[in-house]
Short mmCIF file of C-alpha atoms in Angstrom, two decimals:
data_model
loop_
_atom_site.label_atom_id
_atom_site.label_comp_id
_atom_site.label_asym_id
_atom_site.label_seq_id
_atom_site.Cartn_x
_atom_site.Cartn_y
_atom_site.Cartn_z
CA UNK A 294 0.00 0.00 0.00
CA UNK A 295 1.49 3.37 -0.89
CA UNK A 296 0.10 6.87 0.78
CA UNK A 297 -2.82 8.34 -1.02
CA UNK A 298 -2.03 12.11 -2.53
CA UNK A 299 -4.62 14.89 -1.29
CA UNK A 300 -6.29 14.36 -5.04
CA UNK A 301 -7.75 11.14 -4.80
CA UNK A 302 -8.59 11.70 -1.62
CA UNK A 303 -10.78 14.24 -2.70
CA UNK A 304 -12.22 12.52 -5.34
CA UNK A 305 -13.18 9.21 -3.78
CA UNK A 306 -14.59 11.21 -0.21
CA UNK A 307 -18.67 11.10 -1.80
CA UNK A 308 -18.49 7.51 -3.29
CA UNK A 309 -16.90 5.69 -0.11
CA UNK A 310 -18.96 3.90 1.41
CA UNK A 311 -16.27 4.20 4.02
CA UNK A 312 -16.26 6.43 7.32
CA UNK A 313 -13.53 9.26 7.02
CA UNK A 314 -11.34 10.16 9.08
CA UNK A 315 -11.67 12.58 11.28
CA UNK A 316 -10.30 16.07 9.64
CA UNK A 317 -8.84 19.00 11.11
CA UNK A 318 -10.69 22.13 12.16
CA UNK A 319 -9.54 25.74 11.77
CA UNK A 320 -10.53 28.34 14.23
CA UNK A 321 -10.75 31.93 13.40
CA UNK A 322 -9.74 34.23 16.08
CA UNK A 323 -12.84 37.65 15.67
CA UNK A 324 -12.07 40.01 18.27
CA UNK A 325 -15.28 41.31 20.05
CA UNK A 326 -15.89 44.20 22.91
CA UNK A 327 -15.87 43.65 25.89
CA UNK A 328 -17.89 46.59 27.62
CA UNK A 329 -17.11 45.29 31.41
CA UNK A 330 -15.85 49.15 32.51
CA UNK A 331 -16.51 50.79 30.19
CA UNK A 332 -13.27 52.88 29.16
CA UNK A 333 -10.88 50.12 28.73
CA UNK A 334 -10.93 48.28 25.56
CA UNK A 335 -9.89 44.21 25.84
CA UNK A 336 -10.28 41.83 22.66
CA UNK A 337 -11.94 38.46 23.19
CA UNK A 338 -11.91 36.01 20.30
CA UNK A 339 -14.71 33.54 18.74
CA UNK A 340 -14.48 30.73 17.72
CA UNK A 341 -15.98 29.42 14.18
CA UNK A 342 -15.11 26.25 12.38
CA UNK A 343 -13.94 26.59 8.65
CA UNK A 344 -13.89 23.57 6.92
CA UNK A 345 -10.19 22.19 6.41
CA UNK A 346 -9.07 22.38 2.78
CA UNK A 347 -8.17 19.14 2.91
CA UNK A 348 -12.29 17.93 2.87
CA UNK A 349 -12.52 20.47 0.18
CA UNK A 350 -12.76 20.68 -3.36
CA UNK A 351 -9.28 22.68 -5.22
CA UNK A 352 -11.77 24.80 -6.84
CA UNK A 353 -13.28 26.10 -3.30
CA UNK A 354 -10.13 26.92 -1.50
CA UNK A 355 -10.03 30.44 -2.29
CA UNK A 356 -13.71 30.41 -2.22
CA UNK A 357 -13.68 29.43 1.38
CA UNK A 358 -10.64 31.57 2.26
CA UNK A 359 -12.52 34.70 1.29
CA UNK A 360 -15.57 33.98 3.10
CA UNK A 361 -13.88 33.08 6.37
CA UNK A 362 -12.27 36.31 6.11
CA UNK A 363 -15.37 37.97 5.22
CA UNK A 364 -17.03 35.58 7.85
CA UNK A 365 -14.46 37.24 10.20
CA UNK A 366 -14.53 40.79 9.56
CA UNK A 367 -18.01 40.73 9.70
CA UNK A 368 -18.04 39.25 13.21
CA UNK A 369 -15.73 41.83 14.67
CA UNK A 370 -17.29 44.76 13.26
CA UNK A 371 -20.86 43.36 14.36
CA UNK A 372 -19.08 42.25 18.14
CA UNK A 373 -18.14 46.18 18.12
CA UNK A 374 -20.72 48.34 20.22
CA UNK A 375 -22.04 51.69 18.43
CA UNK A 376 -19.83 54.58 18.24
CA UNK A 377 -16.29 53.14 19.34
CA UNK A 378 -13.37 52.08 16.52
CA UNK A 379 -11.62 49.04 16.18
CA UNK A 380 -8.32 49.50 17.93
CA UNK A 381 -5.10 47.85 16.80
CA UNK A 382 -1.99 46.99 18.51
CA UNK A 383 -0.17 49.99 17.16
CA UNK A 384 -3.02 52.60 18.35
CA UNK A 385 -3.24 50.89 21.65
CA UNK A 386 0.75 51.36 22.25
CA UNK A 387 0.55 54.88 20.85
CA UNK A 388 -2.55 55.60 23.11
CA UNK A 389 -0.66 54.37 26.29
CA UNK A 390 2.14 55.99 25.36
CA UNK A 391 0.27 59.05 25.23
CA UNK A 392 -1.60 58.43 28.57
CA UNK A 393 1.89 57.83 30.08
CA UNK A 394 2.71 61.17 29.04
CA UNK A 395 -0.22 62.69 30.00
CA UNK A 396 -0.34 61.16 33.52
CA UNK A 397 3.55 62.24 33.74
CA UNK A 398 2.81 65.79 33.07
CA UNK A 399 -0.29 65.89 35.10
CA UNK A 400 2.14 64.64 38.23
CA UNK A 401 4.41 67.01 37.84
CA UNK A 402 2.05 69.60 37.77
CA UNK A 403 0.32 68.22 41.08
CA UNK A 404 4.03 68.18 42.54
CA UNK A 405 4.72 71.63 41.52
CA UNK A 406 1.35 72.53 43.29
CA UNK A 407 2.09 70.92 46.38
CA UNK A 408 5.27 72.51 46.25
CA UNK A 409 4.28 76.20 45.64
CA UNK A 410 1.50 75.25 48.78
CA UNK A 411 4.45 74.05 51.23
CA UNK A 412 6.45 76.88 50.09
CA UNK A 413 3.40 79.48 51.03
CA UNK A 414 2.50 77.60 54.01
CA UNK A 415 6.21 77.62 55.39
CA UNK A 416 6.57 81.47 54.06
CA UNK A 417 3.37 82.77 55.92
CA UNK A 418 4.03 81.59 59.22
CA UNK A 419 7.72 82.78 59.34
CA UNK A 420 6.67 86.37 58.24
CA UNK A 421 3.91 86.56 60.65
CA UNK A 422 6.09 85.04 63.67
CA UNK A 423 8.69 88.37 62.47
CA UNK A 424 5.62 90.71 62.72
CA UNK A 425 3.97 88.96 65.92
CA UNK A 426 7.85 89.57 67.51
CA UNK A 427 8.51 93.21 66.00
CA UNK A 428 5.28 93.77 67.65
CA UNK A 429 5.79 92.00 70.67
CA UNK A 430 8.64 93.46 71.33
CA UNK A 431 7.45 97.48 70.70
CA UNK A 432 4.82 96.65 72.85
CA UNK A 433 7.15 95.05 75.81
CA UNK A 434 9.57 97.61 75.79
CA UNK A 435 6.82 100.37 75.69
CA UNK A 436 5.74 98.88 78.94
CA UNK A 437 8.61 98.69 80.29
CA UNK A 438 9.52 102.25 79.46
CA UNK A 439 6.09 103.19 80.88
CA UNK A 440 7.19 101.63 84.32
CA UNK A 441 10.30 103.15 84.26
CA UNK A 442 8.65 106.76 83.98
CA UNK A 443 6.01 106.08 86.25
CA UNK A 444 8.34 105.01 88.99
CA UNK A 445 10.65 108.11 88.12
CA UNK A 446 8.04 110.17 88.78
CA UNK A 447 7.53 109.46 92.13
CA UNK A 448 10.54 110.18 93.02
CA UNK A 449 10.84 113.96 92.92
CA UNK A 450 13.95 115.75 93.83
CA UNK A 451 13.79 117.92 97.30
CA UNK A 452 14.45 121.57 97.33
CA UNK A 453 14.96 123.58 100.33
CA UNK A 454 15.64 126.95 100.99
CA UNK A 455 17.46 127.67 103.52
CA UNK A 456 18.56 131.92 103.83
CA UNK A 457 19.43 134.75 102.01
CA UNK A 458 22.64 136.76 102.84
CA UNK A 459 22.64 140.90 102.04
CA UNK A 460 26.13 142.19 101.79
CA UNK A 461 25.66 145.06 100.44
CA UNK A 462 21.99 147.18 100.49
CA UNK A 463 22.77 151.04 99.56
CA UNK A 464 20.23 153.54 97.92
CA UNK A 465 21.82 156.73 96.22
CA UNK A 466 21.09 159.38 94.20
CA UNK A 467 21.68 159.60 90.42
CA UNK A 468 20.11 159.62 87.38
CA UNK A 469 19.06 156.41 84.63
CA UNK A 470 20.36 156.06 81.19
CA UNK A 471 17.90 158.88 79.76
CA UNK A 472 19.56 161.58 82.68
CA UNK A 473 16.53 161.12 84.43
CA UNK A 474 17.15 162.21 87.92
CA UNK A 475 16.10 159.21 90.42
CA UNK A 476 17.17 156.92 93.27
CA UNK A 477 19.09 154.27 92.66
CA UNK A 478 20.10 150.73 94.14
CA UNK A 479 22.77 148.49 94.37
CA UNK A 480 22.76 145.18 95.83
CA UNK A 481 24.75 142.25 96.35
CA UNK A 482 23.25 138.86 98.23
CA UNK A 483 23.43 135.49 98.15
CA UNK A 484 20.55 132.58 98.69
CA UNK A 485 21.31 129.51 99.75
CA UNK A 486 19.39 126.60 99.38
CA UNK A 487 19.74 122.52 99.76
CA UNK A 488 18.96 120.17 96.44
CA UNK A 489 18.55 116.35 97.25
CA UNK A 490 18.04 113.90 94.22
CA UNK A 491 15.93 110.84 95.66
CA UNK A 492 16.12 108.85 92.70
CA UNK A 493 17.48 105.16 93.07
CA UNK A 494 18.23 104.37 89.79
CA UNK A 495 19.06 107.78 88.19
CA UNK A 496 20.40 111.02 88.30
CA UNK A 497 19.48 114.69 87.28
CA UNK A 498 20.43 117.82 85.25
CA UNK A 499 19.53 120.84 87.24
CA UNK A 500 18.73 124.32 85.87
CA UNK A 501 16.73 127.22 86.63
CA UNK A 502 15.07 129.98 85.51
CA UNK A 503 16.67 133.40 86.67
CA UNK A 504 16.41 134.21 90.74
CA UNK A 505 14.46 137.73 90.89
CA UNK A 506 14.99 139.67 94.27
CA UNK A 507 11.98 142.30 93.35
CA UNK A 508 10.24 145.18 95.67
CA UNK A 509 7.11 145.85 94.72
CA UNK A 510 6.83 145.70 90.79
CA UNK A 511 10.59 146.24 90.67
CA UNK A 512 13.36 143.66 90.19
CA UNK A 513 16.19 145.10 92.47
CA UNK A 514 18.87 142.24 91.70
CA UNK A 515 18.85 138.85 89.71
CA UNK A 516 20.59 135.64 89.90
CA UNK A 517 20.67 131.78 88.66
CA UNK A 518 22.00 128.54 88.95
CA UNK A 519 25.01 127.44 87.50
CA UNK A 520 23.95 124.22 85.62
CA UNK A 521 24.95 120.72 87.40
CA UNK A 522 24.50 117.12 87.64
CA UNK A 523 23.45 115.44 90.78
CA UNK A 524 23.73 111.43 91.20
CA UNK A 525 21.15 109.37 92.76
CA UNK A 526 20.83 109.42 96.33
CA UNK A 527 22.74 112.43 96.91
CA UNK A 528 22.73 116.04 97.85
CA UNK A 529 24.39 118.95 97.47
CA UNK A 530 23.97 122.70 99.16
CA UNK A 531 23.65 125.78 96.31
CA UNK A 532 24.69 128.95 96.91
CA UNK A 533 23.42 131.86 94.27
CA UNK A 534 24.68 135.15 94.07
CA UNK A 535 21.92 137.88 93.56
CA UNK A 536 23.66 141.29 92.27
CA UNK A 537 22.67 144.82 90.86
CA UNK A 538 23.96 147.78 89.93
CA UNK A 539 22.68 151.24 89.87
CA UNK A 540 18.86 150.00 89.52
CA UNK A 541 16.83 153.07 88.88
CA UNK A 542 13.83 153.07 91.64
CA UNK A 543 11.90 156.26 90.61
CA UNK A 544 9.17 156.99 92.87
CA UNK A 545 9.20 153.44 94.50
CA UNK A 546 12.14 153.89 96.62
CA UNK A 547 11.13 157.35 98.40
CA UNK A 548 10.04 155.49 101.32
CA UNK A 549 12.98 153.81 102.60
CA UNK A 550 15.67 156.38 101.29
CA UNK A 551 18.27 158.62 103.02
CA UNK A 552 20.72 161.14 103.24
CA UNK A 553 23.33 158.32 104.61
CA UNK A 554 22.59 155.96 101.47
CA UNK A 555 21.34 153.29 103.50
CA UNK A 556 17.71 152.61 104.92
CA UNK A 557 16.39 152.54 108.09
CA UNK A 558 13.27 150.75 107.64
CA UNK A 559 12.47 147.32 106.87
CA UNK A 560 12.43 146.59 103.31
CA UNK A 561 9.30 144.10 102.01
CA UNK A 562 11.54 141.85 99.64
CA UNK A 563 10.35 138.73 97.19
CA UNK A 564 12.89 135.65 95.66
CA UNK A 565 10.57 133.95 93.10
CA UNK A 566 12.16 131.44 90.19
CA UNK A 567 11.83 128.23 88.79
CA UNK A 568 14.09 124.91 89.58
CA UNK A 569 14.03 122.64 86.58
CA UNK A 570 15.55 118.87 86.82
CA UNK A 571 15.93 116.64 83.76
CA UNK A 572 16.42 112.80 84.11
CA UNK A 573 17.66 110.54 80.96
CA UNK A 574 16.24 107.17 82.86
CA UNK A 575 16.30 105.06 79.53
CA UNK A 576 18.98 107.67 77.05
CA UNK A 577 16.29 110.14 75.99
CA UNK A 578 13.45 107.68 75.21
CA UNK A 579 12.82 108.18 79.21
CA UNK A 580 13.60 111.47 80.19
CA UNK A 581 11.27 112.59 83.08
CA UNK A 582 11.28 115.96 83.96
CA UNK A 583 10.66 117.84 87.47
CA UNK A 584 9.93 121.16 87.36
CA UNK A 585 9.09 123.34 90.65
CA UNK A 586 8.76 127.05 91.07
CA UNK A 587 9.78 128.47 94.98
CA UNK A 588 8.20 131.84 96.02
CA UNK A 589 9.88 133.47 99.35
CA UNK A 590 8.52 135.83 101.29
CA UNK A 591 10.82 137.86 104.06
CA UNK A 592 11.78 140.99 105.07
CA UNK A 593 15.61 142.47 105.23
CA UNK A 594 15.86 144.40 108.12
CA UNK A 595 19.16 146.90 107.72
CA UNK A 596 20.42 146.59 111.04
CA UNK A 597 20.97 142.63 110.29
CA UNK A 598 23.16 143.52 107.19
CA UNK A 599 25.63 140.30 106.60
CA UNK A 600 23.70 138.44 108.83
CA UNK A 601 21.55 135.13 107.33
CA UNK A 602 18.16 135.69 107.22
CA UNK A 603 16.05 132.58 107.17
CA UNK A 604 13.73 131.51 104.50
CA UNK A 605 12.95 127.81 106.04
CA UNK A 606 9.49 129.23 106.57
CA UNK A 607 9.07 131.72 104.40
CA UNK A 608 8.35 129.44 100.98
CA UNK A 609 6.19 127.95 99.09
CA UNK A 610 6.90 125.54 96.96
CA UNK A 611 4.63 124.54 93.66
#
């Protein structure tokens, strides 16, 4: 027996009585949708049988090549739902490809925003801790200062007065600067007074405003204090010279004139000035000042000439 060609086993398949053997089957692979998420697009496959062209006739090989491929197409564009594109290989690469991008670019955009957020969150705070201790600060020293002044002020130098020396109290005859013919005065004294800084934790600048030694309306000698410093807890006496020269009296000094150029009655006399004190507690953001103005009454008596009168009692102080 010799092996049958594909011929004649074609052309004796209808007339033999015989059973066949079994022939092959070819399956055609139709890809179909598959819908399950919706977005995602996955190919299934189908299965059809095609009849082997070895059961077939020559003439109905191409025949039956055709319409399995027709067969085929037509599956896979029927398994396709409305409205959505057959997708190859090539345009499923591209398109993840492109969604890689995408996604890429989309990340780094999200980083960059996260980023620019942690930078403003980190910025905000650190400019509003500088404020909140700029502020804190102004308002902790002002506070401080304000103590500082208000305990300065409560502690108020002490002025006393204690006499007022004449050394020289003579009333002549001549004539002011326009040859008017009057009385005139000379005088030379000196005031004494005490100046006690109670301050604990500072010391003053002391000045005044000039010392007027006045009768009535008229100022018969003037004086001041020579500007000093005194240190906390301390004290010092002051001595101020009051001096004139040839003060023109006109009609005030026809009462207590005479032929000797000195008077024999007691003279109604007035000391009347201002003490000012200046304290740099904290340089001159704290500078409190004390200011107090000392009226003295008395009366020089000529027999008592160098003698110290006393002006314990005869001030006021304001």
């Amino acid at each position: 027996m010799h092996a049958k060609t594909d011929s004649e086993v074609t052309s004796l398949a209808p007339s033999s009585p015989t059973r066949s053997p079994r022939r092959p089957v070819y399956y055609v692979q139709s890809p179909s949708r598959d819908s399950h998420d919706g977005e995602k697009t996955t190919t299934s496959f189908h299965s059809s049988p095609v009849l082997s062209p070895v059961g077939s006739p020559p003439h109905s090989h191409s025949s039956v090549g055709r319409h399995s491929r027709e067969s085929s197409s037509s599956r896979f564009s029927g398994s396709l739902k409305p409205g959505l594109r057959k997708i190859s290989p090539n345009d499923a690469s591209t398109g993840g490809r492109k969604g890689q991008k995408q996604w890429k670019e989309c990340d780094a955009i999200e980083e960059e925003g996260l980023l620019d957020d942690e930078e403003r969150r980190k910025g905000l705070p650190r400019k509003c801790y500088f404020l909140a201790f700029v502020l804190g600060f102004f308002i902790l020293f002002s506070f401080f200062s304000l103590i500082l002044w208000g305990a300065s002020k409560q502690q108020k130098p002490k002025i006393t007065m204690k006499s007022v020396t004449f050394e020289q109290f003579r009333i002549q005859a001549g004539s002011d600067s326009t040859g008017v013919a009057t009385d005139m005065i000379s005088v030379n004294s000196t005031v004494r007074m005490t100046y006690r800084n109670k301050g604990t934790f500072f010391g003053v600048h002391v000045t005044s405003t000039p010392l007027d030694l006045s009768y009535s309306e008229i100022t018969l000698a003037s004086g001041s204090i020579k500007k000093f410093y005194q240190s906390r807890k301390s004290q010092r006496s002051v001595a101020i010279s009051l001096i004139s020269d040839k003060i023109p009296l006109y009609g005030s000094g026809a009462a207590f004139s005479s032929s000797t150029g000195t008077t024999t009655l007691p003279v109604p006399l007035k000391v009347n000035f201002v003490v000012r004190s200046k304290a740099y507690v904290l340089g001159k953001l704290v500078k409190p000042k004390f200011n107090k103005r000392i009226e003295c009454d008395f009366t020089f008596d000529p027999k008592k000439l160098n003698v110290p009168i006393s002006l314990q009692k005869a001030c006021t102080y304001g």
